[in-house]
mmCIF file with all atom_site columns, C-alpha atoms in Angstrom:
data_model
loop_
_atom_site.group_PDB
_atom_site.id
_atom_site.type_symbol
_atom_site.label_atom_id
_atom_site.label_alt_id
_atom_site.label_comp_id
_atom_site.label_asym_id
_atom_site.label_entity_id
_atom_site.label_seq_id
_atom_site.pdbx_PDB_ins_code
_atom_site.Cartn_x
_atom_site.Cartn_y
_atom_site.Cartn_z
_atom_site.occupancy
_atom_site.B_iso_or_equiv
_atom_site.pdbx_formal_charge
_atom_site.auth_seq_id
_atom_site.auth_comp_id
_atom_site.auth_asym_id
_atom_site.auth_atom_id
_atom_site.pdbx_PDB_model_num
ATOM 1   C CA . MET A 1 1   ? -9.753  36.024 -4.452  1.00 36.00 ? 1   MET A CA 1
ATOM 2   C CA . CYS A 1 2   ? -11.075 34.736 -1.011  1.00 40.00 ? 2   CYS A CA 1
ATOM 3   C CA . LEU A 1 3   ? -13.511 36.597 1.080   1.00 40.00 ? 3   LEU A CA 1
ATOM 4   C CA . TYR A 1 4   ? -13.900 35.378 4.674   1.00 41.00 ? 4   TYR A CA 1
ATOM 5   C CA . LEU A 1 5   ? -17.516 35.921 6.075   1.00 44.00 ? 5   LEU A CA 1
ATOM 6   C CA . GLU A 1 6   ? -18.837 35.223 9.512   1.00 49.00 ? 6   GLU A CA 1
ATOM 7   C CA . ASP A 1 7   ? -20.545 32.513 8.096   1.00 48.00 ? 7   ASP A CA 1
ATOM 8   C CA . GLY A 1 8   ? -17.914 30.944 5.878   1.00 48.00 ? 8   GLY A CA 1
ATOM 9   C CA . ILE A 1 9   ? -15.345 31.336 3.109   1.00 46.00 ? 9   ILE A CA 1
ATOM 10  C CA . LEU A 1 10  ? -16.362 32.598 -0.420  1.00 44.00 ? 10  LEU A CA 1
ATOM 11  C CA . PHE A 1 11  ? -14.036 31.633 -3.017  1.00 47.00 ? 11  PHE A CA 1
ATOM 12  C CA . ASP A 1 12  ? -14.370 33.705 -6.305  1.00 44.00 ? 12  ASP A CA 1
ATOM 13  C CA . ASP A 1 13  ? -11.414 32.258 -8.271  1.00 48.00 ? 13  ASP A CA 1
ATOM 14  C CA . GLN A 1 14  ? -12.282 31.445 -12.017 1.00 46.00 ? 14  GLN A CA 1
ATOM 15  C CA . ALA A 1 15  ? -16.058 31.209 -10.917 1.00 39.00 ? 15  ALA A CA 1
ATOM 16  C CA . THR A 1 16  ? -16.830 30.355 -14.748 1.00 37.00 ? 16  THR A CA 1
ATOM 17  C CA . HIS A 1 17  ? -14.304 27.538 -14.992 1.00 43.00 ? 17  HIS A CA 1
ATOM 18  C CA . THR A 1 18  ? -15.663 24.046 -15.129 1.00 47.00 ? 18  THR A CA 1
ATOM 19  C CA . PHE A 1 19  ? -13.506 21.656 -13.517 1.00 63.00 ? 19  PHE A CA 1
ATOM 20  C CA . ASP A 1 20  ? -12.536 18.321 -15.385 1.00 77.00 ? 20  ASP A CA 1
ATOM 21  C CA . PRO A 1 21  ? -11.811 15.353 -12.830 1.00 79.00 ? 21  PRO A CA 1
ATOM 22  C CA . GLN A 1 22  ? -10.045 13.600 -15.881 1.00 80.00 ? 22  GLN A CA 1
ATOM 23  C CA . THR A 1 23  ? -7.308  16.263 -15.777 1.00 84.00 ? 23  THR A CA 1
ATOM 24  C CA . LEU A 1 24  ? -6.220  15.264 -12.375 1.00 88.00 ? 24  LEU A CA 1
ATOM 25  C CA . SER A 1 25  ? -2.640  14.160 -12.225 1.00 88.00 ? 25  SER A CA 1
ATOM 26  C CA . PRO A 1 26  ? -1.995  10.679 -10.808 1.00 91.00 ? 26  PRO A CA 1
ATOM 27  C CA . ALA A 1 27  ? -0.647  12.458 -7.450  1.00 90.00 ? 27  ALA A CA 1
ATOM 28  C CA . GLN A 1 28  ? -3.849  14.439 -7.222  1.00 90.00 ? 28  GLN A CA 1
ATOM 29  C CA . ARG A 1 29  ? -6.070  11.395 -7.665  1.00 93.00 ? 29  ARG A CA 1
ATOM 30  C CA . GLN A 1 30  ? -4.170  9.408  -5.156  1.00 94.00 ? 30  GLN A CA 1
ATOM 31  C CA . HIS A 1 31  ? -4.392  12.474 -2.698  1.00 92.00 ? 31  HIS A CA 1
ATOM 32  C CA . LEU A 1 32  ? -8.162  12.668 -2.971  1.00 94.00 ? 32  LEU A CA 1
ATOM 33  C CA . LEU A 1 33  ? -8.556  8.907  -2.417  1.00 97.00 ? 33  LEU A CA 1
ATOM 34  C CA . HIS A 1 34  ? -6.300  9.047  0.553   1.00 96.00 ? 34  HIS A CA 1
ATOM 35  C CA . SER A 1 35  ? -8.189  12.078 2.048   1.00 95.00 ? 35  SER A CA 1
ATOM 36  C CA . VAL A 1 36  ? -11.511 10.285 1.611   1.00 97.00 ? 36  VAL A CA 1
ATOM 37  C CA . THR A 1 37  ? -10.283 7.112  2.998   1.00 98.00 ? 37  THR A CA 1
ATOM 38  C CA . GLU A 1 38  ? -8.663  9.175  6.131   1.00 96.00 ? 38  GLU A CA 1
ATOM 39  C CA . LEU A 1 39  ? -12.132 10.678 6.352   1.00 96.00 ? 39  LEU A CA 1
ATOM 40  C CA . TRP A 1 40  ? -13.813 7.243  6.678   1.00 98.00 ? 40  TRP A CA 1
ATOM 41  C CA . GLN A 1 41  ? -11.557 6.415  9.597   1.00 96.00 ? 41  GLN A CA 1
ATOM 42  C CA . ILE A 1 42  ? -12.189 9.544  11.697  1.00 94.00 ? 42  ILE A CA 1
ATOM 43  C CA . PRO A 1 43  ? -14.333 8.384  14.810  1.00 93.00 ? 43  PRO A CA 1
ATOM 44  C CA . PHE A 1 44  ? -17.649 10.127 14.541  1.00 90.00 ? 44  PHE A CA 1
ATOM 45  C CA . GLU A 1 45  ? -20.688 9.452  16.654  1.00 87.00 ? 45  GLU A CA 1
ATOM 46  C CA . GLY A 1 46  ? -22.482 12.515 15.340  1.00 87.00 ? 46  GLY A CA 1
ATOM 47  C CA . HIS A 1 47  ? -25.771 12.739 13.191  1.00 89.00 ? 47  HIS A CA 1
ATOM 48  C CA . LYS A 1 48  ? -26.367 9.241  11.328  1.00 94.00 ? 48  LYS A CA 1
ATOM 49  C CA . MET A 1 49  ? -28.088 9.550  8.025   1.00 97.00 ? 49  MET A CA 1
ATOM 50  C CA . ASN A 1 50  ? -31.494 8.102  7.939   1.00 98.00 ? 50  ASN A CA 1
ATOM 51  C CA . TYR A 1 51  ? -31.733 6.896  4.514   1.00 98.00 ? 51  TYR A CA 1
ATOM 52  C CA . THR A 1 52  ? -35.211 5.344  4.892   1.00 98.00 ? 52  THR A CA 1
ATOM 53  C CA . ALA A 1 53  ? -36.560 8.750  5.907   1.00 98.00 ? 53  ALA A CA 1
ATOM 54  C CA . LEU A 1 54  ? -34.594 10.411 3.159   1.00 97.00 ? 54  LEU A CA 1
ATOM 55  C CA . ILE A 1 55  ? -36.241 8.077  0.431   1.00 98.00 ? 55  ILE A CA 1
ATOM 56  C CA . GLN A 1 56  ? -39.623 8.409  1.930   1.00 98.00 ? 56  GLN A CA 1
ATOM 57  C CA . GLN A 1 57  ? -39.383 12.258 1.880   1.00 97.00 ? 57  GLN A CA 1
ATOM 58  C CA . TYR A 1 58  ? -38.144 12.240 -1.957  1.00 97.00 ? 58  TYR A CA 1
ATOM 59  C CA . ALA A 1 59  ? -40.971 9.868  -2.921  1.00 97.00 ? 59  ALA A CA 1
ATOM 60  C CA . ASP A 1 60  ? -43.504 12.128 -1.112  1.00 97.00 ? 60  ASP A CA 1
ATOM 61  C CA . LEU A 1 61  ? -42.106 15.073 -2.853  1.00 96.00 ? 61  LEU A CA 1
ATOM 62  C CA . ALA A 1 62  ? -42.193 13.331 -6.089  1.00 95.00 ? 62  ALA A CA 1
ATOM 63  C CA . GLY A 1 63  ? -45.691 12.439 -5.778  1.00 94.00 ? 63  GLY A CA 1
ATOM 64  C CA . HIS A 1 64  ? -46.467 8.544  -5.486  1.00 89.00 ? 64  HIS A CA 1
ATOM 65  C CA . GLY A 1 65  ? -47.211 6.668  -8.691  1.00 93.00 ? 65  GLY A CA 1
ATOM 66  C CA . ALA A 1 66  ? -46.221 3.335  -10.086 1.00 94.00 ? 66  ALA A CA 1
ATOM 67  C CA . ASP A 1 67  ? -42.728 4.530  -11.101 1.00 94.00 ? 67  ASP A CA 1
ATOM 68  C CA . THR A 1 68  ? -42.022 6.411  -7.908  1.00 96.00 ? 68  THR A CA 1
ATOM 69  C CA . ASP A 1 69  ? -43.300 3.606  -5.725  1.00 97.00 ? 69  ASP A CA 1
ATOM 70  C CA . ALA A 1 70  ? -41.073 1.115  -7.581  1.00 97.00 ? 70  ALA A CA 1
ATOM 71  C CA . LEU A 1 71  ? -37.956 3.391  -7.065  1.00 97.00 ? 71  LEU A CA 1
ATOM 72  C CA . GLU A 1 72  ? -38.867 3.892  -3.480  1.00 98.00 ? 72  GLU A CA 1
ATOM 73  C CA . ALA A 1 73  ? -39.344 0.081  -2.965  1.00 98.00 ? 73  ALA A CA 1
ATOM 74  C CA . SER A 1 74  ? -36.130 -0.790 -4.636  1.00 98.00 ? 74  SER A CA 1
ATOM 75  C CA . LEU A 1 75  ? -33.958 1.879  -2.607  1.00 99.00 ? 75  LEU A CA 1
ATOM 76  C CA . LEU A 1 76  ? -35.502 0.892  0.661   1.00 99.00 ? 76  LEU A CA 1
ATOM 77  C CA . ALA A 1 77  ? -34.969 -2.884 -0.118  1.00 98.00 ? 77  ALA A CA 1
ATOM 78  C CA . GLU A 1 78  ? -31.056 -2.182 -0.616  1.00 98.00 ? 78  GLU A CA 1
ATOM 79  C CA . VAL A 1 79  ? -31.104 0.138  2.524   1.00 98.00 ? 79  VAL A CA 1
ATOM 80  C CA . ARG A 1 80  ? -32.468 -2.825 4.654   1.00 98.00 ? 80  ARG A CA 1
ATOM 81  C CA . LEU A 1 81  ? -29.161 -4.492 3.912   1.00 97.00 ? 81  LEU A CA 1
ATOM 82  C CA . TRP A 1 82  ? -27.160 -2.096 5.461   1.00 97.00 ? 82  TRP A CA 1
ATOM 83  C CA . CYS A 1 83  ? -26.054 -2.427 9.103   1.00 95.00 ? 83  CYS A CA 1
ATOM 84  C CA . ASP A 1 84  ? -25.045 0.154  11.578  1.00 94.00 ? 84  ASP A CA 1
ATOM 85  C CA . GLU A 1 85  ? -21.226 -1.142 11.703  1.00 94.00 ? 85  GLU A CA 1
ATOM 86  C CA . MET A 1 86  ? -20.988 -0.099 7.928   1.00 96.00 ? 86  MET A CA 1
ATOM 87  C CA . MET A 1 87  ? -21.676 3.613  8.627   1.00 97.00 ? 87  MET A CA 1
ATOM 88  C CA . CYS A 1 88  ? -18.749 6.085  9.263   1.00 97.00 ? 88  CYS A CA 1
ATOM 89  C CA . PHE A 1 89  ? -17.984 9.565  8.579   1.00 96.00 ? 89  PHE A CA 1
ATOM 90  C CA . ILE A 1 90  ? -18.727 10.484 5.033   1.00 97.00 ? 90  ILE A CA 1
ATOM 91  C CA . HIS A 1 91  ? -18.779 13.529 2.717   1.00 96.00 ? 91  HIS A CA 1
ATOM 92  C CA . GLN A 1 92  ? -21.781 12.363 0.875   1.00 95.00 ? 92  GLN A CA 1
ATOM 93  C CA . ASP A 1 93  ? -21.447 14.944 -1.756  1.00 95.00 ? 93  ASP A CA 1
ATOM 94  C CA . ILE A 1 94  ? -18.332 14.282 -3.868  1.00 95.00 ? 94  ILE A CA 1
ATOM 95  C CA . HIS A 1 95  ? -18.344 15.965 -7.154  1.00 93.00 ? 95  HIS A CA 1
ATOM 96  C CA . PRO A 1 96  ? -16.257 18.221 -9.323  1.00 91.00 ? 96  PRO A CA 1
ATOM 97  C CA . GLY A 1 97  ? -18.080 21.400 -7.994  1.00 90.00 ? 97  GLY A CA 1
ATOM 98  C CA . ASN A 1 98  ? -16.767 20.549 -4.572  1.00 90.00 ? 98  ASN A CA 1
ATOM 99  C CA . LEU A 1 99  ? -13.171 20.072 -5.299  1.00 88.00 ? 99  LEU A CA 1
ATOM 100 C CA . LEU A 1 100 ? -10.687 22.848 -5.075  1.00 85.00 ? 100 LEU A CA 1
ATOM 101 C CA . LEU A 1 101 ? -7.183  22.259 -6.771  1.00 82.00 ? 101 LEU A CA 1
ATOM 102 C CA . SER A 1 102 ? -3.622  23.183 -5.761  1.00 74.00 ? 102 SER A CA 1
ATOM 103 C CA . HIS A 1 103 ? -0.406  22.102 -7.258  1.00 70.00 ? 103 HIS A CA 1
ATOM 104 C CA . GLU A 1 104 ? -0.304  18.534 -5.963  1.00 72.00 ? 104 GLU A CA 1
ATOM 105 C CA . HIS A 1 105 ? -3.334  18.572 -3.830  1.00 79.00 ? 105 HIS A CA 1
ATOM 106 C CA . VAL A 1 106 ? -7.378  18.272 -4.153  1.00 85.00 ? 106 VAL A CA 1
ATOM 107 C CA . ILE A 1 107 ? -9.320  19.889 -1.419  1.00 85.00 ? 107 ILE A CA 1
ATOM 108 C CA . LEU A 1 108 ? -12.865 18.732 -0.651  1.00 88.00 ? 108 LEU A CA 1
ATOM 109 C CA . ILE A 1 109 ? -15.200 21.461 0.281   1.00 89.00 ? 109 ILE A CA 1
ATOM 110 C CA . ASP A 1 110 ? -18.960 21.857 0.783   1.00 90.00 ? 110 ASP A CA 1
ATOM 111 C CA . TRP A 1 111 ? -19.581 19.792 3.840   1.00 90.00 ? 111 TRP A CA 1
ATOM 112 C CA . GLU A 1 112 ? -23.109 20.506 4.104   1.00 92.00 ? 112 GLU A CA 1
ATOM 113 C CA . TYR A 1 113 ? -24.238 16.948 3.514   1.00 92.00 ? 113 TYR A CA 1
ATOM 114 C CA . ALA A 1 114 ? -21.323 15.431 5.655   1.00 94.00 ? 114 ALA A CA 1
ATOM 115 C CA . THR A 1 115 ? -22.878 12.710 8.135   1.00 95.00 ? 115 THR A CA 1
ATOM 116 C CA . ARG A 1 116 ? -22.366 9.283  9.630   1.00 97.00 ? 116 ARG A CA 1
ATOM 117 C CA . GLY A 1 117 ? -23.452 7.333  6.598   1.00 97.00 ? 117 GLY A CA 1
ATOM 118 C CA . ASN A 1 118 ? -22.702 4.508  4.191   1.00 98.00 ? 118 ASN A CA 1
ATOM 119 C CA . PRO A 1 119 ? -19.079 5.129  2.707   1.00 98.00 ? 119 PRO A CA 1
ATOM 120 C CA . TRP A 1 120 ? -20.015 3.136  -0.512  1.00 98.00 ? 120 TRP A CA 1
ATOM 121 C CA . ILE A 1 121 ? -21.936 6.329  -1.561  1.00 98.00 ? 121 ILE A CA 1
ATOM 122 C CA . ASP A 1 122 ? -18.541 8.311  -1.531  1.00 98.00 ? 122 ASP A CA 1
ATOM 123 C CA . ALA A 1 123 ? -16.683 5.368  -3.235  1.00 99.00 ? 123 ALA A CA 1
ATOM 124 C CA . ILE A 1 124 ? -19.354 5.223  -5.950  1.00 98.00 ? 124 ILE A CA 1
ATOM 125 C CA . ALA A 1 125 ? -19.248 9.267  -6.349  1.00 98.00 ? 125 ALA A CA 1
ATOM 126 C CA . LEU A 1 126 ? -15.274 8.719  -6.956  1.00 98.00 ? 126 LEU A CA 1
ATOM 127 C CA . GLN A 1 127 ? -15.983 5.910  -9.320  1.00 98.00 ? 127 GLN A CA 1
ATOM 128 C CA . ARG A 1 128 ? -18.430 8.013  -11.220 1.00 96.00 ? 128 ARG A CA 1
ATOM 129 C CA . MET A 1 129 ? -16.306 11.312 -11.185 1.00 95.00 ? 129 MET A CA 1
ATOM 130 C CA . LEU A 1 130 ? -12.819 9.462  -11.928 1.00 96.00 ? 130 LEU A CA 1
ATOM 131 C CA . GLN A 1 131 ? -13.665 6.209  -13.681 1.00 96.00 ? 131 GLN A CA 1
ATOM 132 C CA . LEU A 1 132 ? -11.298 4.553  -11.126 1.00 97.00 ? 132 LEU A CA 1
ATOM 133 C CA . THR A 1 133 ? -8.665  2.262  -12.157 1.00 97.00 ? 133 THR A CA 1
ATOM 134 C CA . GLN A 1 134 ? -8.950  -1.311 -10.752 1.00 97.00 ? 134 GLN A CA 1
ATOM 135 C CA . SER A 1 135 ? -5.820  -0.562 -8.494  1.00 98.00 ? 135 SER A CA 1
ATOM 136 C CA . GLU A 1 136 ? -7.619  2.544  -7.087  1.00 98.00 ? 136 GLU A CA 1
ATOM 137 C CA . ARG A 1 137 ? -10.821 0.449  -6.474  1.00 98.00 ? 137 ARG A CA 1
ATOM 138 C CA . GLN A 1 138 ? -8.802  -2.088 -4.708  1.00 98.00 ? 138 GLN A CA 1
ATOM 139 C CA . TYR A 1 139 ? -7.202  0.609  -2.575  1.00 98.00 ? 139 TYR A CA 1
ATOM 140 C CA . LEU A 1 140 ? -10.844 2.098  -1.723  1.00 99.00 ? 140 LEU A CA 1
ATOM 141 C CA . MET A 1 141 ? -11.699 -1.667 -0.787  1.00 98.00 ? 141 MET A CA 1
ATOM 142 C CA . GLN A 1 142 ? -9.066  -1.772 2.093   1.00 98.00 ? 142 GLN A CA 1
ATOM 143 C CA . TYR A 1 143 ? -11.097 1.017  3.946   1.00 98.00 ? 143 TYR A CA 1
ATOM 144 C CA . LEU A 1 144 ? -14.651 0.142  2.737   1.00 98.00 ? 144 LEU A CA 1
ATOM 145 C CA . PRO A 1 145 ? -16.810 -2.175 4.788   1.00 97.00 ? 145 PRO A CA 1
ATOM 146 C CA . THR A 1 146 ? -17.759 -5.494 3.433   1.00 96.00 ? 146 THR A CA 1
ATOM 147 C CA . TYR A 1 147 ? -21.007 -5.034 1.571   1.00 95.00 ? 147 TYR A CA 1
ATOM 148 C CA . PRO A 1 148 ? -23.852 -7.549 2.599   1.00 93.00 ? 148 PRO A CA 1
ATOM 149 C CA . ALA A 1 149 ? -24.587 -8.870 -1.015  1.00 93.00 ? 149 ALA A CA 1
ATOM 150 C CA . GLU A 1 150 ? -22.246 -9.674 -4.009  1.00 95.00 ? 150 GLU A CA 1
ATOM 151 C CA . ASN A 1 151 ? -21.477 -7.216 -6.687  1.00 95.00 ? 151 ASN A CA 1
ATOM 152 C CA . ALA A 1 152 ? -21.118 -4.155 -4.213  1.00 96.00 ? 152 ALA A CA 1
ATOM 153 C CA . TRP A 1 153 ? -19.851 -1.672 -6.860  1.00 97.00 ? 153 TRP A CA 1
ATOM 154 C CA . THR A 1 154 ? -22.831 -2.485 -9.243  1.00 97.00 ? 154 THR A CA 1
ATOM 155 C CA . ARG A 1 155 ? -25.552 -2.570 -6.643  1.00 97.00 ? 155 ARG A CA 1
ATOM 156 C CA . MET A 1 156 ? -24.361 0.602  -4.965  1.00 98.00 ? 156 MET A CA 1
ATOM 157 C CA . SER A 1 157 ? -23.915 2.455  -8.336  1.00 98.00 ? 157 SER A CA 1
ATOM 158 C CA . GLN A 1 158 ? -27.417 1.309  -9.291  1.00 98.00 ? 158 GLN A CA 1
ATOM 159 C CA . TRP A 1 159 ? -28.678 2.427  -5.802  1.00 98.00 ? 159 TRP A CA 1
ATOM 160 C CA . LEU A 1 160 ? -27.220 5.979  -6.307  1.00 98.00 ? 160 LEU A CA 1
ATOM 161 C CA . THR A 1 161 ? -28.515 6.298  -9.684  1.00 98.00 ? 161 THR A CA 1
ATOM 162 C CA . GLN A 1 162 ? -31.949 5.500  -8.557  1.00 98.00 ? 162 GLN A CA 1
ATOM 163 C CA . LEU A 1 163 ? -31.615 7.863  -5.605  1.00 98.00 ? 163 LEU A CA 1
ATOM 164 C CA . ASP A 1 164 ? -30.567 10.436 -8.049  1.00 96.00 ? 164 ASP A CA 1
ATOM 165 C CA . ALA A 1 165 ? -33.628 9.741  -10.307 1.00 96.00 ? 165 ALA A CA 1
ATOM 166 C CA . LEU A 1 166 ? -35.953 9.828  -7.239  1.00 97.00 ? 166 LEU A CA 1
ATOM 167 C CA . TRP A 1 167 ? -34.358 13.295 -6.016  1.00 96.00 ? 167 TRP A CA 1
ATOM 168 C CA . SER A 1 168 ? -34.696 14.530 -9.671  1.00 95.00 ? 168 SER A CA 1
ATOM 169 C CA . ARG A 1 169 ? -38.385 13.654 -9.790  1.00 95.00 ? 169 ARG A CA 1
ATOM 170 C CA . ALA A 1 170 ? -38.868 15.278 -6.422  1.00 94.00 ? 170 ALA A CA 1
ATOM 171 C CA . GLN A 1 171 ? -37.252 18.614 -7.612  1.00 93.00 ? 171 GLN A CA 1
ATOM 172 C CA . THR A 1 172 ? -39.239 18.513 -10.905 1.00 91.00 ? 172 THR A CA 1
ATOM 173 C CA . GLN A 1 173 ? -42.521 18.190 -9.056  1.00 86.00 ? 173 GLN A CA 1
ATOM 174 C CA . GLN A 1 174 ? -41.566 21.018 -6.665  1.00 80.00 ? 174 GLN A CA 1
ATOM 175 C CA . SER A 1 175 ? -40.695 23.269 -9.346  1.00 79.00 ? 175 SER A CA 1
ATOM 176 C CA . CYS A 1 176 ? -44.339 22.786 -10.956 1.00 65.00 ? 176 CYS A CA 1
#
């Protein structure tokens, strides 16, 4: 069932079904990777994500302390390495809940966090979700900007894990 509303579309198809990205066929995996790399190539001069402000906002919400301040400092140090030329149109919220499946296609939904940002964030989200093969990572590398430090996959994975931890602290603090 699909309900078209004034503010968008509501899908109510298998609402309780949990999607397992490991069940994607090779064709579906390739379609998803291709779709994301096409996204990165779309000229977009719209809103640019201010990662510094985001990190500072999360740290403020989390409440400053030694652990939070260390996370904030580490995240900000990495962001300082990023140059404007790295930024492009990204989804910035790739996870199984934002995928719809058809027979051979995977459709990326929920564009609320889409922005001009660091495409490595999408790449790491894909890595986490799909456990990319070496050839899939190499495919993405053709479209990713050169990272300004060695071990890009490891560094960005750690960065995203730290950002998730800071966000989680902020959410926990706000629910108290």
